[in-house]
Short mmCIF file of C-alpha atoms and ligand atoms in Angstrom, two decimals:
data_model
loop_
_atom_site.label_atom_id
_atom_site.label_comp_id
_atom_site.label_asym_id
_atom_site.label_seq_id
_atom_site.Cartn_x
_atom_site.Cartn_y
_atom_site.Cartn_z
CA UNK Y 298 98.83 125.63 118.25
CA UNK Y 299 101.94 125.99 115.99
CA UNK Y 300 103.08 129.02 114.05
CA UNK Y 301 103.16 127.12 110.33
CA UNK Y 302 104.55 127.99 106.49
CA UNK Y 303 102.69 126.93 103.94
CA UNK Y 304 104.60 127.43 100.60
CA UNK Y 305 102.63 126.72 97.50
CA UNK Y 306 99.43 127.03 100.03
CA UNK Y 307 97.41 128.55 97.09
CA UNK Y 308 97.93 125.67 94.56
CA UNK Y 309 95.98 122.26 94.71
CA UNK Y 310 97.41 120.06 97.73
CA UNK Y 311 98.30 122.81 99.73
CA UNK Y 312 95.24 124.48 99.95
CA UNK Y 313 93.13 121.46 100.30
CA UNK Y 314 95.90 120.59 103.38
CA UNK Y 315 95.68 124.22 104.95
CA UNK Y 316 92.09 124.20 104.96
CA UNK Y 317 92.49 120.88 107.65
CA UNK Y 318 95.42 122.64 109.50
CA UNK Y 319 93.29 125.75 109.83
CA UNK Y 320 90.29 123.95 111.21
CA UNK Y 321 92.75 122.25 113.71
CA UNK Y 322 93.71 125.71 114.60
CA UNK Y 323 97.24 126.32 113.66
CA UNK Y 324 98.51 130.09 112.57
CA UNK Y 325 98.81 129.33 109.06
CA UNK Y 326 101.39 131.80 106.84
CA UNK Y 327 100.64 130.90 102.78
CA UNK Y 328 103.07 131.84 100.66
CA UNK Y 329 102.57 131.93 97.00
CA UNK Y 330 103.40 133.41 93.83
CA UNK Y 331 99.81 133.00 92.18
CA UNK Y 332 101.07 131.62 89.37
CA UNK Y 333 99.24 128.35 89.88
CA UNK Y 334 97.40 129.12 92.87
CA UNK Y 335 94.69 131.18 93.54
CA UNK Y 336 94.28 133.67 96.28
CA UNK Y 337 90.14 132.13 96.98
CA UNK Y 338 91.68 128.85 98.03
CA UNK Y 339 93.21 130.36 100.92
CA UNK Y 340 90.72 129.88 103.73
CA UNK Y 341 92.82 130.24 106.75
CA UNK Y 342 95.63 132.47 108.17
CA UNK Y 343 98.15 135.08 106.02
CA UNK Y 344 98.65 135.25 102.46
CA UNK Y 345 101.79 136.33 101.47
CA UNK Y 346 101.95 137.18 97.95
CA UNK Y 347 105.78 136.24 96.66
CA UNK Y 348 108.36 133.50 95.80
CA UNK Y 349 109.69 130.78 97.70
CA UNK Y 350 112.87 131.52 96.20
CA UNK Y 351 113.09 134.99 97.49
CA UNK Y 352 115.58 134.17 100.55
CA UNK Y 353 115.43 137.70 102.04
CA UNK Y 354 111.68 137.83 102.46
CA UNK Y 355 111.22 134.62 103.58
CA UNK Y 356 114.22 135.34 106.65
CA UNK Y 357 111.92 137.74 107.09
CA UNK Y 358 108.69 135.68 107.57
CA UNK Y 359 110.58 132.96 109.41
CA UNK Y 360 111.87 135.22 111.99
CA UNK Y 361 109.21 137.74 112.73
CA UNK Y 362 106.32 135.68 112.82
CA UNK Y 363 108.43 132.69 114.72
CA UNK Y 364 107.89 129.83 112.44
CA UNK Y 365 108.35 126.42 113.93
CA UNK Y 366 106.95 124.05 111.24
CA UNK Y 367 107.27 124.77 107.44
CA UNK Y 368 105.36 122.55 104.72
CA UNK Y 369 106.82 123.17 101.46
CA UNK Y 370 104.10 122.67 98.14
CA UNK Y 371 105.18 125.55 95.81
CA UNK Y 372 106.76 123.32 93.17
CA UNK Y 373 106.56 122.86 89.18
CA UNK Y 374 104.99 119.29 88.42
CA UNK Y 375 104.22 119.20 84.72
CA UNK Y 376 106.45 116.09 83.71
CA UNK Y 377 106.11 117.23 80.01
CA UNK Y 378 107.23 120.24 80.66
CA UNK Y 379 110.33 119.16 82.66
CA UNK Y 380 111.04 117.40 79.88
CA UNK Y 381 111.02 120.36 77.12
CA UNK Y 382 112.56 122.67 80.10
CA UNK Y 383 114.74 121.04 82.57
CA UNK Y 384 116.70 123.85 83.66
CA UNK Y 385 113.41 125.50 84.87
CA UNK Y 386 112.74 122.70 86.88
CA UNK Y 387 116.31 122.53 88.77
CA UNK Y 388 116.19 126.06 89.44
CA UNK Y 389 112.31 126.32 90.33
CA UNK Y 390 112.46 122.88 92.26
CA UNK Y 391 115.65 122.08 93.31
CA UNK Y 392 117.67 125.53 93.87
CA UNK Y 393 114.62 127.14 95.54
CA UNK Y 394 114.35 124.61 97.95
CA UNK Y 395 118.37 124.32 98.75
CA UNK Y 396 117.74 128.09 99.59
CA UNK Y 397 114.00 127.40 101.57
CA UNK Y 398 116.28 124.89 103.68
CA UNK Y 399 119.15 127.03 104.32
CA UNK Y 400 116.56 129.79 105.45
CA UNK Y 401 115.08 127.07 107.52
CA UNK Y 402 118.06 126.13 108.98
CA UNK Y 403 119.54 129.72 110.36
CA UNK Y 404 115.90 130.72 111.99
CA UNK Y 405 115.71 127.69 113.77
CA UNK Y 406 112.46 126.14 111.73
CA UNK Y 407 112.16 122.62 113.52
CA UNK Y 408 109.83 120.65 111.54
CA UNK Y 409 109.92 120.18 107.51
CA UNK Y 410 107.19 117.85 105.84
CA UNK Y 411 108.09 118.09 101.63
CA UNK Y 412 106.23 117.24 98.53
CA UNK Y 413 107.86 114.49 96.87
CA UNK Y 414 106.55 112.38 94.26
CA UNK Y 415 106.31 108.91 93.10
CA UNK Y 416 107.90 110.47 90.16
CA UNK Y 417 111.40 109.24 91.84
CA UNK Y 418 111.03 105.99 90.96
CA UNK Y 419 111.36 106.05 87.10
CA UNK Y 420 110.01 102.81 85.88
CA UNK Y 421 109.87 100.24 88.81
CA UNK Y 422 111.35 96.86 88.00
CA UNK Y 423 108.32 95.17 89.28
CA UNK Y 424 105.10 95.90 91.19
CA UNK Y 425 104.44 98.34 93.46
CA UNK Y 426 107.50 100.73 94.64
CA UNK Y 427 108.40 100.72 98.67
CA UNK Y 428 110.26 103.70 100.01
CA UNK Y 429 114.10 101.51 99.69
CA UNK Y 430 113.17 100.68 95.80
CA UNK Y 431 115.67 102.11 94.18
CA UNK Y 432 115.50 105.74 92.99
CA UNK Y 433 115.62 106.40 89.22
CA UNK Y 434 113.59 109.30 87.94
CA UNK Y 435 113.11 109.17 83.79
CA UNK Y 436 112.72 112.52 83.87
CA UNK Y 437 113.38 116.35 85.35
CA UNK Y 438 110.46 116.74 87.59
CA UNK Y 439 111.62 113.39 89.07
CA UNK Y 440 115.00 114.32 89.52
CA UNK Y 441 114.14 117.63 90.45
CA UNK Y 442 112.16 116.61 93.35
CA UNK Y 443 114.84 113.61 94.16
CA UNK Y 444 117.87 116.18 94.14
CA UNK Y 445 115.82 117.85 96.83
CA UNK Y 446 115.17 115.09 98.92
CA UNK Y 447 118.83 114.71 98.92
CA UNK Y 448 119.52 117.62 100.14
CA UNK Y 449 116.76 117.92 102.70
CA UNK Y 450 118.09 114.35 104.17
CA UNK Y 451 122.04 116.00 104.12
CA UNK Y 452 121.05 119.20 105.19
CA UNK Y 453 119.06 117.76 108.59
CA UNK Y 454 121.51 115.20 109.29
CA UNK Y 455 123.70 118.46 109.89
CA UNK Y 456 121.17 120.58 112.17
CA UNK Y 457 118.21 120.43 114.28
CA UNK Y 458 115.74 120.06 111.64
CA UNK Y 459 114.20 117.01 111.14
CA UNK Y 460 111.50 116.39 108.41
CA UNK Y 461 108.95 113.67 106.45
CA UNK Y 462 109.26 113.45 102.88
CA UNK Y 463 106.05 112.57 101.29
CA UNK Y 464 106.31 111.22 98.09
CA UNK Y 465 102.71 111.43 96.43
CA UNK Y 466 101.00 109.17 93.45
CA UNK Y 467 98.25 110.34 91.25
CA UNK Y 468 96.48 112.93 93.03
CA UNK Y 469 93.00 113.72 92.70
CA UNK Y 470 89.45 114.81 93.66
CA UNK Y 471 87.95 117.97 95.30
CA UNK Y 472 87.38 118.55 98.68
CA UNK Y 473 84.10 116.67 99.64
CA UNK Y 474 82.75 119.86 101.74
CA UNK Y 475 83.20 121.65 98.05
CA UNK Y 476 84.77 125.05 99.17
CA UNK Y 477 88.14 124.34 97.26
CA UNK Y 478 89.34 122.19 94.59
CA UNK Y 479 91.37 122.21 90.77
CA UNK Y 480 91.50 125.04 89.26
CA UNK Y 481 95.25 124.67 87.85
CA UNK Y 482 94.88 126.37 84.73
CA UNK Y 483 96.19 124.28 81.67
CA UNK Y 484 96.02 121.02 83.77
CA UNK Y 485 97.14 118.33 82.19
CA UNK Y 486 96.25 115.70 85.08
CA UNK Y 487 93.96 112.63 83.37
CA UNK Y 488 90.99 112.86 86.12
CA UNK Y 489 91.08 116.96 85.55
CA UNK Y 490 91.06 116.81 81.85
CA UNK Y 491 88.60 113.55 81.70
CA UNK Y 492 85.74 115.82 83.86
CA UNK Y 493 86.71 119.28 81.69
CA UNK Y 494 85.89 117.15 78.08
CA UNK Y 495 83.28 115.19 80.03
CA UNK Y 496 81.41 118.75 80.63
CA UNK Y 497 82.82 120.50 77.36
CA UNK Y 498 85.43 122.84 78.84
CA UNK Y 499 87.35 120.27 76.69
CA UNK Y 500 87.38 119.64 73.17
CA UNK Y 501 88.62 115.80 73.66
CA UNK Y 502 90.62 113.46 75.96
CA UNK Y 503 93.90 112.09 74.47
CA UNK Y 504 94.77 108.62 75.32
CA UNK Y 505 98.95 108.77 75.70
CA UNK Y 506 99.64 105.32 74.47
CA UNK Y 507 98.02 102.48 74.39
CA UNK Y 508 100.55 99.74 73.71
CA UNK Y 509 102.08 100.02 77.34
CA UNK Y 510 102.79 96.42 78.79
CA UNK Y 511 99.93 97.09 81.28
CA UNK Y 512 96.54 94.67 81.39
CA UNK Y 513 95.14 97.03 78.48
CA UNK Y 514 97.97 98.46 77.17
CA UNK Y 515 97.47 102.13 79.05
CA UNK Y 516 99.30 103.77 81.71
CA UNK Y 517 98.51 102.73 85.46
CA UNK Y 518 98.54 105.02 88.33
CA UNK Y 519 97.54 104.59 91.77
CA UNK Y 520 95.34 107.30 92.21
CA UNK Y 521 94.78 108.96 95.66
CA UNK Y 522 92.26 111.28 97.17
CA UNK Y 523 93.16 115.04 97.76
CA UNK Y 524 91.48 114.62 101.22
CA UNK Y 525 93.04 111.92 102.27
CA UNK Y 526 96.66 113.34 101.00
CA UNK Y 527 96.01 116.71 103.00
CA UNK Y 528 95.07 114.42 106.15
CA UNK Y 529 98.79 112.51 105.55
CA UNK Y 530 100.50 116.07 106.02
CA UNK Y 531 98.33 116.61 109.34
CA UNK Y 532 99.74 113.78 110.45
CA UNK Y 533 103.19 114.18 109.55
CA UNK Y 534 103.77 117.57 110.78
CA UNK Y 535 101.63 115.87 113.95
CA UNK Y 536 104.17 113.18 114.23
CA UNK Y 537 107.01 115.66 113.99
CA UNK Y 538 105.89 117.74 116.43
CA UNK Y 539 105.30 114.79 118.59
CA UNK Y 540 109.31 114.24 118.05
CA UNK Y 541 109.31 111.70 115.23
CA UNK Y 542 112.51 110.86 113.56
CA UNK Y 543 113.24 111.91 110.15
CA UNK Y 544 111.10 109.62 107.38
CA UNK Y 545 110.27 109.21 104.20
CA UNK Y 546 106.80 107.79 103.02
CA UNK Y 547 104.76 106.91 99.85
CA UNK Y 548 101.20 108.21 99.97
CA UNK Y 549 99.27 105.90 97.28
CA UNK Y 550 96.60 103.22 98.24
CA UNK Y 551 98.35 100.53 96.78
CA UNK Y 552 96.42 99.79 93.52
CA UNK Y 553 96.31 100.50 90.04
CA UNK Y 554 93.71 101.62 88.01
CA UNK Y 555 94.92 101.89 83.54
CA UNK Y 556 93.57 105.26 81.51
CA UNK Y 557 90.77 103.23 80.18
CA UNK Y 558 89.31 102.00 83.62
CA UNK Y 559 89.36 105.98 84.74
CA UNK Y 560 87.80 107.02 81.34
CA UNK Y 561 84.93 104.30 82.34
CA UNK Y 562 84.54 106.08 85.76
CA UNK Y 563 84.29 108.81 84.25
CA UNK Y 564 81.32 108.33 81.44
CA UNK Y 565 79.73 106.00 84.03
CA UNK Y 566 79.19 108.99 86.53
CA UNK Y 567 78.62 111.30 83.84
CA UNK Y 568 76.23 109.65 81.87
CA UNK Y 569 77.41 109.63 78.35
CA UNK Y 570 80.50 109.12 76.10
CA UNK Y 571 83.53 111.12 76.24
CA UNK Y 572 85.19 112.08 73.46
CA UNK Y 573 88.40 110.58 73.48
CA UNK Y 574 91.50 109.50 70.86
CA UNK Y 575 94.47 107.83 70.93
CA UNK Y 576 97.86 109.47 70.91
CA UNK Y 577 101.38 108.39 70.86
CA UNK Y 578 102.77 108.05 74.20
CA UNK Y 579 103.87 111.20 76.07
CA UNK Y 580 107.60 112.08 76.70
CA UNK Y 581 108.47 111.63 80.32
CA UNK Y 582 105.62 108.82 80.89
CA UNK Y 583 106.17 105.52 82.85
CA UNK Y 584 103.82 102.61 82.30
CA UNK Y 585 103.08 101.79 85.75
CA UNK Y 586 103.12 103.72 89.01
CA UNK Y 587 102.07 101.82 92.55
CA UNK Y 588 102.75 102.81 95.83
CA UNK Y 589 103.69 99.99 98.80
CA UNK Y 590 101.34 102.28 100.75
CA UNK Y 591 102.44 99.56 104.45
CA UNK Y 592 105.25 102.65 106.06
CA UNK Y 593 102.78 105.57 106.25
CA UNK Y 594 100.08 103.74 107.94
CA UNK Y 595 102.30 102.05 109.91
CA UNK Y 596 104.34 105.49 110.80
CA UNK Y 597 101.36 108.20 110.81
CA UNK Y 598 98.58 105.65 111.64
CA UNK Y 599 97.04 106.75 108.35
CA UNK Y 600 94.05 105.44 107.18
CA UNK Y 601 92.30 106.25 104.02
CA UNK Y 602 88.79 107.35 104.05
CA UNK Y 603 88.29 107.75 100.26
CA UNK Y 604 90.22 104.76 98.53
CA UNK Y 605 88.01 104.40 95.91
CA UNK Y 606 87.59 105.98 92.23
CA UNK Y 607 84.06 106.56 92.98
CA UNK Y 608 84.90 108.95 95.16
CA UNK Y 609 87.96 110.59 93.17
CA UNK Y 610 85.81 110.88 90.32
CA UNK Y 611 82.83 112.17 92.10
CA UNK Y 612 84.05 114.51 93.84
CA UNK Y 613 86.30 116.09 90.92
CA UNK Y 614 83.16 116.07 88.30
CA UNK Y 615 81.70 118.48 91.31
CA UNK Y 616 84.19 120.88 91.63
CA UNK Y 617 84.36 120.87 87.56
CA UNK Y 618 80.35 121.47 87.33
CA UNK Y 619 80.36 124.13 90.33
CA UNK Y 620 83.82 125.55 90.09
CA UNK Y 621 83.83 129.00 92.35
CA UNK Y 622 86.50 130.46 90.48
C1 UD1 H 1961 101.28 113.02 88.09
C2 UD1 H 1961 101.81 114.34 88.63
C3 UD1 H 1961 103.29 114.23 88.82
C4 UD1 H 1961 103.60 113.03 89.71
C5 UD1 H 1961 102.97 111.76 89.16
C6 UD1 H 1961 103.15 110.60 90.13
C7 UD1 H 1961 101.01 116.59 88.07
C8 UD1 H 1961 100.77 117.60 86.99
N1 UD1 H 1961 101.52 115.41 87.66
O1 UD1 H 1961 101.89 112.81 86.84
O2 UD1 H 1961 103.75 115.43 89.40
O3 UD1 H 1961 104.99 112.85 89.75
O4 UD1 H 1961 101.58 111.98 88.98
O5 UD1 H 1961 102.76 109.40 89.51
O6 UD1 H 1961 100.74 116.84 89.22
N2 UD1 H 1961 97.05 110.70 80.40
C9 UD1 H 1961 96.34 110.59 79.21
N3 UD1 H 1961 95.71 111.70 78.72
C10 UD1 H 1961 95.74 112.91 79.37
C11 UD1 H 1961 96.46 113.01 80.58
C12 UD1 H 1961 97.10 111.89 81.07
O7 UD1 H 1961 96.30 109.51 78.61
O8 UD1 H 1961 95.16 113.88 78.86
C13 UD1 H 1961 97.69 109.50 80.96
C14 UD1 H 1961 99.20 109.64 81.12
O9 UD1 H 1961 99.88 109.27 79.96
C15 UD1 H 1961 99.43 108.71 82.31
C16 UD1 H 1961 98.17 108.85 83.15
O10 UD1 H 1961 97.18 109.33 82.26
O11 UD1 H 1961 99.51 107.37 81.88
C17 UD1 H 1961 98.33 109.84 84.29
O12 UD1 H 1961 98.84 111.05 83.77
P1 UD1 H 1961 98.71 112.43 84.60
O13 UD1 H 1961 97.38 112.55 85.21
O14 UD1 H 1961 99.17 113.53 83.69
O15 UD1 H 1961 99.73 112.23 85.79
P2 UD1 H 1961 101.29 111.82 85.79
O16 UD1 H 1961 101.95 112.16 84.50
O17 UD1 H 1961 101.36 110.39 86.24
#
């Protein structure tokens, strides 16, 4: 089993992904600042307590404990917030992980799987975005994250390092076993905030928009299961290690669901009314977000286990009711 990196391993995805790597086995390193993350969602390996962008220590970890595979979370993803601070997302996002790569690079990492996000895309031009639709962030994180890409794909094409971008939808849901899940303080995800006003951590849900040209006029997402996202970086880092070729791959299911039809979900499980109002649109916001989902199940044999909102919703009202920390 591998000697692995797991930047951002305190936060949300990464956690939820380290908890399958460290069941497979692997010698997991976390490092994370803590300023999203929490130190109880590490369940496996080290936890390193620092910044991705900190190139001397992470030499150091790199080098002394042998790193060959490096999966790289720790990221800002509030596209509001990129919006109001851009310059905080270029240097958080982008310039941390030009420096994570060089790092990479000189200690002889082999294998790079990177959070990406659907968020490259901008507004699509029609239906449901495939991995060559063109790339056109509306906003910071989006270009953050794209920037990155770009240099990841440069950067490899000049050394041994080869890597899978993943570019993620809507993410959400707990793990089903219960032990971790979203504790992002100030989230601002829909499915989060719907289950914190559904069980009155939450004052009310704001609708951003509802004259969108979508079936009822409010945003779309395709919305994917934390469990089954964590199971796509398995099988990346997997495929790399089996000697894949460099890739890049949407992880969505391939369907759209509007802010209405999740609010629905949501009272449906729950049992009662949320309280919700409308709101102008929010800065940053396309109208509609699908992934072409054919390349990663083609390329990692991935299979979803939990595409449906049921699930999603089920699973995140838990973790909202029961929440360990
Ligand atoms: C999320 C991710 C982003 C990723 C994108 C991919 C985070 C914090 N955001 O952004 O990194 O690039 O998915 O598609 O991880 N909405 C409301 N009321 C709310 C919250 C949201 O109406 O209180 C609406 C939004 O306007 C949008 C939809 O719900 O139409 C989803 O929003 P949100 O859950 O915040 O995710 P994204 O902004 O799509």
């Amino acid at each position: 089993m591998s000697n692995i990196l797991i930047t951002g391993g305190a936060g949300y995805i990464g956690s939820h992904t380290a908890k399958k790597l460290g069941q497979a086995g692997h010698h997991l390193t976390t490092l994370d600042n803590l300023s999203k993350g929490f130190r109880q969602a590490v369940l496996f390996g080290d936890l390193i307590e620092g910044d991705v962008g900190d190139m001397e220590l992470v030499d150091d970890i790199l080098k002394t404990r042998q790193i060959a595979s490096v999966l790289h979370f720790a990221a800002l993803t509030v596209v509001p917030e990129s919006v109001e601070n851009p310059l905080l997302y270029y240097w958080n996002n982008t310039s941390k992980t030009r420096n994570l790569i060089e790092c990479c690079i000189r200690n002889r990492v082999r294998n790079f799987v990177f959070s990406s996000t659907a968020a490259v895309y901008g507004i699509p031009e029609s239906g449901a975005c495939s991995e060559t639709s063109p790339l056109a962030p509306i906003n910071p994180y989006g270009t953050s994250k794209m920037m990155s890409e770009i240099i990841l794909r440069d950067a490899a094409a000049a050394s041994e390092l080869r890597f899978v971008v993943l570019r993620y939808f809507n993410v959400a849901g707990s793990d089903p076993d219960g032990d971790i899940g979203q504790s992002t303080p100030n989230a601002t995800l829909l499915i989060k905030v719907a289950c914190e006003a559904a069980l009155g951590k939450r004052e009310k849900l704001y609708v951003f928009g509802t004259d969108y040209a979508t079936a009822d006029g409010t945003g779309v997402r395709d919305y994917i299961h934390i469990d089954d996202l964590a199971q796509a970086h398995v099988q990346a880092l997997q495929y790399l290690q089996e000697g894949g070729r460099s890739t890049t791959l949407n992880c969505g299911y391939g369907r759209g669901l509007s802010v209405r039809e999740i609010i629905n979900e949501v009272e449906d499980q729950h049992g009662a009314a949320l309280p919700v109002e409308v709101a102008p649109r929010r800065a940053g916001d396309p109208p509609s977000l699908i992934a072409c989902a054919d390349a990663i199940k083609e390329t990692l044999k991935w299979q979803p286990k939990y595409d449906n909102i049921t699930d999603i919703v089920r699973t995140s009202l838990a973790w909202e009711r029961d929440r360990k920390w």
